[in-house]
Amino acid sequence: MASRIRMVGLLVAVIIASPSQAEDRPSGFVVIVNSQNPIVSLERKFLADVFFKKVTQWPEDGSIQPVDLRPDSPARRRFSQEVLRRSVNGVKSYWQQLIFSGRDVPPPELVSDAEVIRYVVKYPGSIGYVSGDSLAAGSAANGIKMVSIK
Amino acid sequence: MRKYLWLVGLLSSGVVLAEESSPIEAHAFVSQGFIKTTANNFLTSSEKGSFSFTEAGINFTKKLSEELRMGAQLFVRNLGPTGNFNAKLDWFYLDYHPSDRFGLRFGRVKLPFGLYNESSDIDSSRAAILLPQAVYPPLNRDYLLAQNGFEVYGYTGHGSAGSLEYRLYGGTIFMGISNTPGSTVVVSELDVPYVVGGRLLWDTPIDGLRVGGTIQALQLDTTIVVSSTTTSASVDIPVALWVGSLEYVKDDLLVAAEYGRWYARVINSTNTALIPQSNVTNERAYVMTSYRVNPWLQPALQYSVFFPNVDRREGRESYQHDLAATFRFDLNQFWLVKAEAHWMRGTASLTTGLNGGTPLSGLTESWGAFLLKTTAYF
């Protein structure tokens, strides 16, 4: 009986530690803005309001252009959970309400970190996020800067 | 339908012309449902099962400048006696939005009544097929959907005290007359000289908790005719509505509850024998919850209660209790299927016209409704 329990325990430990589970876990994210933007840090609530398009103006003036990653991106999942405090599907439902009642449309969804970086470099008022690995690996381009979340 | 094709053509051609500046956003949905009741006809001829439950819409929005935007949605619906696949412009607007604290919209604008009135047609935005019918009655869509006029709106942050979203509007409602076949009394004229109202939502410091209130006032000027005779009566019906709202959204959980009362007075009757002067107050409330278990499954539960006249709560026609359970299945990010069961007690949400002229007091008191619906959207 005891050996059977040990076997089950071992099996559970193997499943929990399996690579597929680890890969499924979302990685971190880094919020980025155009390097001309004087902002160095943002409140989480302000950032959420920006991505829900409740706030559309920077405090120092100028319109904000948020940009998202695609829904299946690990950084998007982590950003939704930690900043927007909703799942990606919950955010999608929020936008369905606004789209079909004519209130607003969601931020553009880009397919890769590189595209988000290009977008933020191109539009001075924009704000996006990329995976932490992406910037850590040195793929960040000139023209962007990281913003901390308070 | 043909009269709206110019709009689609114009906007579609604009996609190419405007691509370099700000693209035209296009979104659409198509829904088909099925309703079966164990007794009584509900929304359509449901007792024998009905597919008369179709909705489709396509909208276009275009940002004209940093402060100016326009949009329009074409909508077609068939739900029992309502809609009949007649396409109409659901909403259209010109939106001037110079700051987050102040925006101004002109056109046909959806009414911000309660938490979900604006999205009541939007199957993809929620778990339930039918929103709680006490506060969002499906057959009252034309009265509550949109108004032609203006709206002032804004959003203000107040630091640790949370933030406020306000909406104020005024205009009129253009309603088509849709009499239920078989009705003994038909509406021959219907005007809404005014509708005014507002909604205030407070995003509280508790993350995900919203609290709000809505008020609305309108007047219905109508003439009705008894179909078997030439007897008619014209009346004015000022109506005042309010609803208090509470919503909590956190991760995959949603809990919402609303309570409201509608006050209607019948005045200036030209035939008091047919329509006497009167005052009626009705009461409406619900609680609803949903939880997304995983990316493809979202169950939901709701209970709603409706009393058409708070001074008379006895008799099956004087109340409607509705307990409903839903399963939403997302087959992919553009297609979903829902199944929903309702346990009903009372007949206040039914109509005599759909039930062969049988008075509501003569219909089955305890009954069930089963709904299936599939929606594709982008």
Coordinates of C-alpha atoms in Angstrom, one line a residue:
Chain A
M1 CA 0.0 0.0 0.0
A2 CA 2.8 2.4 1.0
S3 CA 4.7 1.7 -2.2
R4 CA 1.5 2.4 -4.2
I5 CA 1.1 5.8 -2.4
R6 CA 4.8 6.6 -3.2
M7 CA 4.2 5.7 -6.9
V8 CA 1.2 8.0 -7.1
G9 CA 3.1 10.8 -5.3
L10 CA 6.0 10.3 -7.8
L11 CA 3.6 10.4 -10.7
V12 CA 2.0 13.6 -9.5
A13 CA 5.4 15.2 -9.0
V14 CA 6.4 14.2 -12.5
I15 CA 3.2 15.7 -14.0
I16 CA 3.6 19.0 -12.1
A17 CA 7.2 19.3 -13.1
S18 CA 6.7 18.3 -16.7
P19 CA 8.1 20.6 -19.5
S20 CA 4.7 21.0 -21.2
Q21 CA 3.3 22.4 -18.0
A22 CA 6.2 24.8 -17.5
E23 CA 6.0 26.0 -21.1
D24 CA 2.3 26.7 -20.7
R25 CA 3.0 29.1 -17.8
P26 CA 2.9 32.7 -19.0
S27 CA 6.2 34.5 -19.1
G28 CA 6.6 38.1 -17.8
F29 CA 6.1 41.3 -19.7
V30 CA 7.6 44.8 -19.9
V31 CA 5.7 47.9 -20.6
I32 CA 7.3 50.2 -23.2
V33 CA 6.6 53.7 -24.6
N34 CA 8.3 55.8 -27.2
S35 CA 11.6 57.2 -26.0
Q36 CA 10.3 60.8 -26.5
N37 CA 7.7 60.1 -23.9
P38 CA 8.7 61.8 -20.5
I39 CA 6.8 59.1 -18.5
V40 CA 9.0 56.8 -16.4
S41 CA 6.4 55.0 -14.3
L42 CA 2.6 54.5 -14.3
E43 CA 0.0 53.5 -11.8
R44 CA -1.5 50.1 -12.6
K45 CA -5.0 51.5 -12.6
F46 CA -4.0 54.2 -15.1
L47 CA -2.4 51.5 -17.3
A48 CA -5.6 49.4 -17.1
D49 CA -7.8 52.5 -18.0
V50 CA -5.5 53.1 -21.0
F51 CA -5.9 49.6 -22.3
F52 CA -9.7 49.7 -21.7
K53 CA -9.6 53.1 -23.5
K54 CA -11.3 54.8 -20.6
V55 CA -8.3 57.2 -20.5
T56 CA -7.1 58.4 -23.9
Q57 CA -4.9 61.4 -23.1
W58 CA -1.4 61.4 -21.5
P59 CA -1.2 63.6 -18.4
E60 CA 1.3 65.8 -20.3
D61 CA -1.2 66.1 -23.3
G62 CA -1.4 64.1 -26.5
S63 CA -3.5 61.1 -27.3
I64 CA -2.5 57.6 -26.1
Q65 CA -2.3 54.8 -28.6
P66 CA -2.3 51.5 -26.8
V67 CA -1.2 48.4 -28.7
D68 CA -1.9 44.7 -27.7
L69 CA -0.2 41.4 -28.4
R70 CA -2.3 38.6 -29.9
P71 CA -4.6 36.8 -27.5
D72 CA -2.6 33.6 -27.4
S73 CA 0.6 35.4 -26.4
P74 CA 1.9 34.5 -22.9
A75 CA 2.8 38.1 -22.3
R76 CA -0.7 39.1 -23.2
R77 CA -2.1 36.6 -20.7
R78 CA 0.2 37.8 -18.0
F79 CA -0.6 41.5 -18.8
S80 CA -4.3 40.8 -18.7
Q81 CA -4.1 39.1 -15.3
E82 CA -1.8 41.5 -13.6
V83 CA -2.7 44.8 -15.1
L84 CA -6.3 44.5 -16.3
R85 CA -7.2 42.0 -13.6
R86 CA -9.3 40.0 -16.1
S87 CA -8.6 37.0 -18.3
V88 CA -8.0 37.5 -22.0
N89 CA -11.5 36.2 -22.7
G90 CA -12.9 38.6 -20.1
V91 CA -11.2 41.5 -21.9
K92 CA -12.5 40.2 -25.2
S93 CA -16.1 40.2 -23.8
Y94 CA -15.5 43.8 -22.6
W95 CA -14.6 44.8 -26.1
Q96 CA -17.5 42.9 -27.7
Q97 CA -19.8 45.1 -25.6
L98 CA -18.1 48.3 -26.8
I99 CA -17.7 47.3 -30.4
F100 CA -21.3 46.4 -31.1
S101 CA -22.8 49.2 -29.1
G102 CA -20.7 51.7 -31.0
R103 CA -18.7 53.0 -28.1
D104 CA -15.2 52.1 -29.2
V105 CA -12.9 49.6 -30.8
P106 CA -10.0 47.6 -29.1
P107 CA -6.4 48.5 -29.5
P108 CA -4.7 46.9 -32.5
E109 CA -3.4 43.3 -31.9
L110 CA 0.1 42.7 -33.2
V111 CA 1.5 39.3 -33.7
S112 CA 5.0 39.7 -32.2
D113 CA 7.1 41.7 -29.8
A114 CA 9.1 43.0 -32.8
E115 CA 5.9 44.4 -34.3
V116 CA 4.9 46.0 -31.0
I117 CA 8.3 47.6 -30.7
R118 CA 8.1 48.9 -34.3
Y119 CA 4.7 50.4 -33.6
V120 CA 5.9 52.1 -30.4
V121 CA 8.9 53.5 -32.2
K122 CA 6.7 54.8 -35.1
Y123 CA 3.9 56.5 -32.9
P124 CA 5.2 58.8 -30.2
G125 CA 1.9 58.6 -28.2
S126 CA 1.8 54.8 -28.2
I127 CA 2.2 52.4 -25.3
G128 CA 2.6 48.6 -25.5
Y129 CA 4.1 45.6 -23.7
V130 CA 6.4 42.9 -24.8
S131 CA 7.7 39.7 -23.2
G132 CA 10.4 40.2 -20.6
D133 CA 12.6 37.7 -22.5
S134 CA 12.4 39.8 -25.6
L135 CA 14.0 42.8 -24.1
A136 CA 16.3 40.8 -22.0
A137 CA 17.6 39.1 -25.1
G138 CA 18.6 42.5 -26.4
S139 CA 16.1 42.7 -29.2
A140 CA 14.9 46.1 -28.0
A141 CA 15.2 48.8 -30.7
N142 CA 16.3 52.4 -30.3
G143 CA 13.4 54.6 -29.8
I144 CA 11.6 52.9 -27.0
K145 CA 12.0 52.8 -23.2
M146 CA 10.7 50.7 -20.4
V147 CA 8.2 52.0 -18.0
S148 CA 7.8 50.7 -14.4
I149 CA 4.4 49.9 -12.9
K150 CA 3.7 51.4 -9.5
Chain B
M1 CA -32.7 46.9 -47.2
R2 CA -31.8 48.4 -50.6
K3 CA -31.9 51.9 -49.1
Y4 CA -29.0 51.1 -46.8
L5 CA -26.8 49.5 -49.5
W6 CA -25.4 52.9 -50.4
L7 CA -24.1 53.2 -46.9
V8 CA -22.3 49.8 -47.0
G9 CA -20.9 50.7 -50.4
L10 CA -19.7 54.1 -49.3
L11 CA -18.0 52.8 -46.2
S12 CA -16.6 49.7 -48.0
S13 CA -15.0 51.9 -50.6
G14 CA -13.6 54.0 -47.8
V15 CA -11.6 51.1 -46.5
V16 CA -9.2 51.4 -49.4
L17 CA -9.2 55.2 -49.6
A18 CA -8.6 55.6 -45.9
E19 CA -6.2 52.8 -45.3
E20 CA -3.1 55.0 -44.9
S21 CA -4.6 57.4 -42.3
S22 CA -7.0 55.6 -40.0
P23 CA -8.6 52.4 -41.2
I24 CA -12.3 51.8 -41.2
E25 CA -13.0 49.2 -38.5
A26 CA -15.6 46.6 -39.6
H27 CA -17.2 44.1 -37.2
A28 CA -20.2 41.8 -37.7
F29 CA -22.2 39.0 -36.1
V30 CA -24.8 36.4 -37.1
S31 CA -26.9 34.5 -34.6
Q32 CA -29.4 31.7 -34.9
G33 CA -31.4 30.4 -32.0
F34 CA -34.1 27.9 -31.1
I35 CA -36.7 28.2 -28.4
K36 CA -38.9 25.5 -26.9
T37 CA -41.2 25.9 -23.9
T38 CA -43.0 23.2 -22.0
A39 CA -46.1 25.3 -22.0
N40 CA -47.1 28.9 -23.1
N41 CA -45.7 30.7 -26.1
F42 CA -42.8 32.9 -25.0
L43 CA -41.2 35.4 -27.4
T44 CA -42.4 33.4 -30.3
S45 CA -44.5 30.3 -31.1
S46 CA -42.2 28.4 -28.7
E47 CA -44.6 25.7 -27.4
K48 CA -44.0 23.6 -30.5
G49 CA -40.4 24.8 -30.8
S50 CA -39.3 27.7 -33.0
F51 CA -36.3 28.8 -34.9
S52 CA -37.8 32.3 -35.2
F53 CA -34.8 33.7 -33.3
T54 CA -32.3 35.3 -35.7
E55 CA -30.1 38.3 -35.3
A56 CA -27.4 39.8 -37.6
G57 CA -25.5 43.0 -37.6
I58 CA -22.5 44.7 -39.3
N59 CA -20.9 47.9 -38.2
F60 CA -18.3 50.4 -39.4
T61 CA -16.4 53.0 -37.4
K62 CA -14.0 55.5 -38.7
K63 CA -11.7 57.9 -36.8
L64 CA -11.8 61.1 -38.7
S65 CA -9.3 63.0 -36.5
E66 CA -7.9 62.8 -33.0
E67 CA -11.2 64.2 -31.6
L68 CA -13.8 63.1 -34.2
R69 CA -15.2 59.7 -35.0
M70 CA -18.2 58.3 -36.8
G71 CA -19.9 55.0 -37.0
A72 CA -23.0 53.1 -38.0
Q73 CA -24.5 49.6 -37.5
L74 CA -27.0 47.8 -39.7
F75 CA -29.1 45.3 -37.8
V76 CA -31.7 42.7 -38.8
R77 CA -33.7 40.6 -36.4
N78 CA -36.5 38.1 -36.3
L79 CA -37.9 37.2 -32.9
G80 CA -41.5 35.9 -33.1
P81 CA -43.7 38.9 -34.0
T82 CA -40.8 41.4 -33.8
G83 CA -38.2 42.4 -36.4
N84 CA -39.4 40.3 -39.3
F85 CA -35.9 40.6 -41.0
N86 CA -36.4 44.3 -41.6
A87 CA -33.0 45.8 -41.7
K88 CA -32.5 49.1 -39.9
L89 CA -29.8 51.4 -38.8
D90 CA -29.4 50.3 -35.2
W91 CA -27.1 53.2 -34.3
F92 CA -25.2 55.9 -36.1
Y93 CA -23.3 58.8 -34.6
L94 CA -20.8 61.6 -34.9
D95 CA -18.6 61.6 -31.8
Y96 CA -16.6 64.6 -30.7
H97 CA -14.2 63.6 -27.9
P98 CA -11.8 66.5 -27.0
S99 CA -11.0 65.1 -23.6
D100 CA -11.6 62.1 -21.3
R101 CA -13.8 64.3 -19.1
F102 CA -16.1 65.4 -21.9
G103 CA -17.4 63.9 -25.1
L104 CA -20.4 64.7 -27.3
R105 CA -22.3 62.4 -29.6
F106 CA -25.1 63.2 -32.1
G107 CA -27.2 60.7 -34.0
R108 CA -28.9 57.6 -33.0
V109 CA -27.2 56.6 -29.8
K110 CA -27.7 53.5 -27.7
L111 CA -29.4 54.1 -24.3
P112 CA -27.1 53.6 -21.3
F113 CA -29.8 51.9 -19.2
G114 CA -28.5 49.7 -16.4
L115 CA -25.3 47.8 -16.9
Y116 CA -26.1 45.9 -20.1
N117 CA -28.9 47.5 -22.1
E118 CA -26.4 48.7 -24.8
S119 CA -25.1 45.2 -25.2
S120 CA -28.4 43.4 -24.9
D121 CA -28.2 42.2 -28.6
I122 CA -24.6 41.2 -28.3
D123 CA -24.5 37.5 -27.7
S124 CA -20.7 37.3 -27.8
S125 CA -20.3 39.7 -24.9
R126 CA -21.8 37.5 -22.2
A127 CA -22.6 34.0 -21.1
A128 CA -26.4 34.1 -21.0
I129 CA -28.6 33.9 -24.1
L130 CA -31.3 36.0 -22.5
L131 CA -30.2 38.8 -20.2
P132 CA -32.3 38.8 -17.0
Q133 CA -35.7 39.6 -18.6
A134 CA -37.0 41.5 -15.6
V135 CA -34.6 44.5 -16.3
Y136 CA -33.9 43.7 -20.0
P137 CA -37.2 42.5 -21.5
P138 CA -36.5 41.2 -25.0
L139 CA -39.8 42.4 -26.5
N140 CA -39.2 45.9 -25.2
R141 CA -36.1 46.3 -27.3
D142 CA -37.5 49.1 -29.5
Y143 CA -38.4 51.2 -26.4
L144 CA -35.1 50.8 -24.7
L145 CA -32.5 50.4 -27.4
A146 CA -31.5 53.8 -28.8
Q147 CA -32.6 57.4 -29.0
N148 CA -32.2 60.0 -31.7
G149 CA -30.6 63.1 -30.3
F150 CA -27.4 63.8 -28.4
E151 CA -25.4 62.4 -25.5
V152 CA -22.8 64.0 -23.3
Y153 CA -20.3 61.7 -21.6
G154 CA -17.1 61.6 -19.7
Y155 CA -14.8 59.7 -17.4
T156 CA -12.9 61.2 -14.5
G157 CA -10.4 59.6 -12.2
H158 CA -10.4 60.5 -8.5
G159 CA -7.3 58.7 -7.2
S160 CA -7.8 56.4 -4.3
A161 CA -11.6 57.2 -4.4
G162 CA -11.9 55.4 -7.7
S163 CA -13.3 56.9 -10.9
L164 CA -16.7 58.0 -12.3
E165 CA -18.2 57.5 -15.7
Y166 CA -21.2 59.7 -16.6
R167 CA -23.6 59.7 -19.5
L168 CA -26.4 62.3 -20.1
Y169 CA -28.7 62.3 -23.1
G170 CA -31.9 63.7 -24.6
G171 CA -33.8 63.2 -27.8
T172 CA -36.7 61.1 -29.1
I173 CA -37.3 57.5 -30.0
F174 CA -38.6 56.5 -33.5
M175 CA -40.5 53.3 -33.1
G176 CA -42.2 51.2 -35.7
I177 CA -45.5 49.8 -34.7
S178 CA -45.5 46.0 -34.5
N179 CA -48.8 44.5 -33.3
T180 CA -48.8 40.9 -32.4
P181 CA -51.1 38.9 -34.8
G182 CA -54.3 38.0 -33.1
S183 CA -54.2 40.9 -30.6
T184 CA -57.7 42.1 -29.7
V185 CA -56.3 45.7 -29.2
V186 CA -53.9 47.2 -31.8
V187 CA -51.7 50.3 -31.7
S188 CA -52.5 52.6 -34.6
E189 CA -50.3 55.6 -33.6
L190 CA -47.2 55.8 -31.4
D191 CA -45.0 58.8 -30.8
V192 CA -42.3 59.5 -28.2
P193 CA -42.1 63.3 -28.0
Y194 CA -39.1 63.1 -25.7
V195 CA -36.7 60.8 -23.8
V196 CA -34.1 62.2 -21.3
G197 CA -31.9 60.4 -18.9
G198 CA -28.5 59.7 -17.4
R199 CA -26.3 57.1 -15.9
L200 CA -23.5 57.4 -13.4
L201 CA -21.1 54.5 -12.8
W202 CA -18.5 54.5 -10.0
D203 CA -15.5 52.3 -10.3
T204 CA -14.9 51.8 -6.6
P205 CA -11.5 51.5 -5.0
I206 CA -12.3 47.8 -4.6
D207 CA -10.8 46.4 -7.8
G208 CA -13.4 45.1 -10.2
L209 CA -16.4 46.5 -8.2
R210 CA -18.7 49.0 -10.1
V211 CA -21.7 50.6 -8.5
G212 CA -24.1 52.8 -10.5
G213 CA -27.5 54.3 -11.0
T214 CA -29.6 55.1 -14.1
I215 CA -32.7 57.3 -14.5
Q216 CA -34.8 57.8 -17.6
A217 CA -38.0 59.7 -18.4
L218 CA -40.0 59.5 -21.6
Q219 CA -43.5 60.0 -22.8
L220 CA -45.5 57.7 -25.1
D221 CA -48.4 59.3 -27.0
T222 CA -50.5 56.5 -28.5
T223 CA -53.8 55.7 -30.1
I224 CA -55.2 52.2 -29.8
V225 CA -58.1 50.5 -31.5
V226 CA -60.2 47.5 -30.5
S227 CA -59.7 45.4 -33.6
S228 CA -63.2 43.9 -33.6
T229 CA -64.9 47.4 -33.5
T230 CA -64.0 50.9 -34.4
T231 CA -63.7 51.9 -30.8
S232 CA -60.4 53.8 -30.1
A233 CA -58.7 55.8 -27.5
S234 CA -55.7 58.2 -27.5
V235 CA -53.7 58.6 -24.3
D236 CA -50.4 60.1 -23.1
I237 CA -48.2 57.9 -21.0
P238 CA -45.4 59.6 -19.1
V239 CA -42.9 57.0 -17.9
A240 CA -40.1 57.3 -15.4
L241 CA -37.6 54.5 -14.9
W242 CA -34.7 54.0 -12.5
V243 CA -32.3 51.1 -11.8
G244 CA -29.5 50.7 -9.3
S245 CA -26.6 48.5 -10.5
L246 CA -23.8 46.6 -8.9
E247 CA -21.2 44.6 -10.8
Y248 CA -18.0 42.7 -9.6
V249 CA -15.6 41.4 -12.2
K250 CA -12.4 39.7 -11.2
D251 CA -10.4 37.4 -13.4
D252 CA -12.9 34.9 -14.8
L253 CA -15.7 35.7 -12.3
L254 CA -18.7 38.0 -12.9
V255 CA -21.4 38.8 -10.4
A256 CA -24.0 41.4 -11.2
A257 CA -27.3 42.5 -9.5
E258 CA -29.7 45.3 -10.4
Y259 CA -33.0 46.5 -8.9
G260 CA -35.3 49.0 -10.5
R261 CA -38.8 50.5 -10.6
W262 CA -40.7 51.9 -13.6
Y263 CA -43.5 54.4 -13.1
A264 CA -46.2 54.9 -15.7
R265 CA -49.2 57.2 -15.7
V266 CA -52.0 57.1 -18.2
I267 CA -53.3 60.6 -18.7
N268 CA -55.4 62.6 -21.2
S269 CA -57.4 59.6 -22.2
T270 CA -60.0 60.4 -24.9
N271 CA -62.0 57.3 -24.0
T272 CA -61.8 56.5 -20.3
A273 CA -64.2 53.6 -20.7
L274 CA -61.6 51.9 -22.9
I275 CA -58.4 53.2 -21.2
P276 CA -59.0 54.8 -17.8
Q277 CA -56.6 57.2 -16.2
S278 CA -54.2 55.2 -14.0
N279 CA -50.9 55.0 -12.2
V280 CA -48.8 51.8 -12.3
T281 CA -45.5 51.1 -10.7
N282 CA -43.6 47.9 -11.6
E283 CA -40.7 46.3 -9.9
R284 CA -37.7 44.5 -11.4
A285 CA -34.7 42.8 -10.0
Y286 CA -32.1 40.2 -10.8
V287 CA -28.8 38.6 -9.7
M288 CA -26.5 36.9 -12.2
T289 CA -23.2 35.2 -12.1
S290 CA -20.9 33.6 -14.6
Y291 CA -17.5 31.9 -14.3
R292 CA -15.1 31.0 -17.2
V293 CA -13.8 27.6 -16.3
N294 CA -11.4 27.4 -19.2
P295 CA -11.1 29.1 -22.6
W296 CA -14.0 27.1 -24.1
L297 CA -16.5 26.7 -21.2
Q298 CA -18.4 29.4 -19.3
P299 CA -21.4 28.4 -17.2
A300 CA -23.8 31.1 -15.8
L301 CA -26.7 31.3 -13.4
Q302 CA -29.3 34.0 -13.0
Y303 CA -32.5 34.7 -11.1
S304 CA -34.8 37.5 -12.0
V305 CA -38.2 38.6 -10.7
F306 CA -40.7 41.0 -12.2
F307 CA -43.9 42.4 -10.7
P308 CA -45.9 44.5 -13.3
N309 CA -47.9 46.2 -10.5
V310 CA -46.4 46.5 -7.1
D311 CA -49.9 47.1 -5.6
R312 CA -51.1 43.7 -6.9
R313 CA -48.7 40.8 -6.4
E314 CA -51.3 37.9 -6.2
G315 CA -52.2 35.8 -9.1
R316 CA -49.9 34.2 -11.7
E317 CA -50.3 37.1 -14.1
S318 CA -48.9 39.5 -11.4
Y319 CA -45.4 38.1 -11.2
Q320 CA -42.6 36.4 -13.1
H321 CA -39.9 34.4 -11.4
D322 CA -37.2 33.2 -13.7
L323 CA -34.3 30.9 -12.7
A324 CA -31.9 30.2 -15.5
A325 CA -28.7 28.2 -16.1
T326 CA -26.5 28.6 -19.2
F327 CA -23.5 26.9 -20.7
R328 CA -21.5 28.8 -23.2
F329 CA -19.1 26.9 -25.4
D330 CA -16.5 28.9 -27.4
L331 CA -15.6 26.6 -30.3
N332 CA -13.0 29.1 -31.4
Q333 CA -12.4 32.8 -31.1
F334 CA -15.1 33.6 -33.8
W335 CA -17.8 31.1 -33.0
L336 CA -19.8 30.1 -30.0
V337 CA -22.7 27.8 -29.0
K338 CA -24.9 28.3 -25.9
A339 CA -27.5 26.1 -24.2
E340 CA -29.9 27.6 -21.6
A341 CA -32.7 26.4 -19.4
H342 CA -35.3 28.5 -17.6
W343 CA -37.5 27.5 -14.8
M344 CA -40.4 30.0 -14.8
R345 CA -43.2 30.7 -12.3
G346 CA -45.8 33.2 -13.3
T347 CA -47.0 34.6 -16.6
A348 CA -46.2 38.3 -16.4
S349 CA -43.6 38.1 -19.1
L350 CA -45.9 36.5 -21.6
T351 CA -48.3 38.2 -24.1
T352 CA -51.9 37.3 -24.8
G353 CA -51.4 37.9 -28.5
L354 CA -48.8 35.1 -28.8
N355 CA -51.1 32.8 -26.8
G356 CA -54.2 32.8 -28.8
G357 CA -55.9 35.6 -26.9
T358 CA -55.9 33.6 -23.6
P359 CA -55.6 36.0 -20.7
L360 CA -52.4 35.8 -18.7
S361 CA -54.4 34.5 -15.8
G362 CA -55.4 31.5 -17.9
L363 CA -51.9 30.4 -18.9
T364 CA -49.8 27.7 -17.3
E365 CA -48.2 29.1 -14.1
S366 CA -45.1 26.9 -13.9
W367 CA -43.3 26.3 -17.1
G368 CA -39.9 25.8 -18.6
A369 CA -38.0 27.3 -21.5
F370 CA -35.1 25.8 -23.3
L371 CA -32.9 27.8 -25.7
L372 CA -30.1 27.0 -28.0
K373 CA -28.1 29.6 -29.8
T374 CA -25.0 29.8 -32.0
T375 CA -23.2 33.0 -32.9
A376 CA -20.4 33.8 -35.3
Y377 CA -18.7 37.1 -34.9
F378 CA -15.6 39.1 -35.7

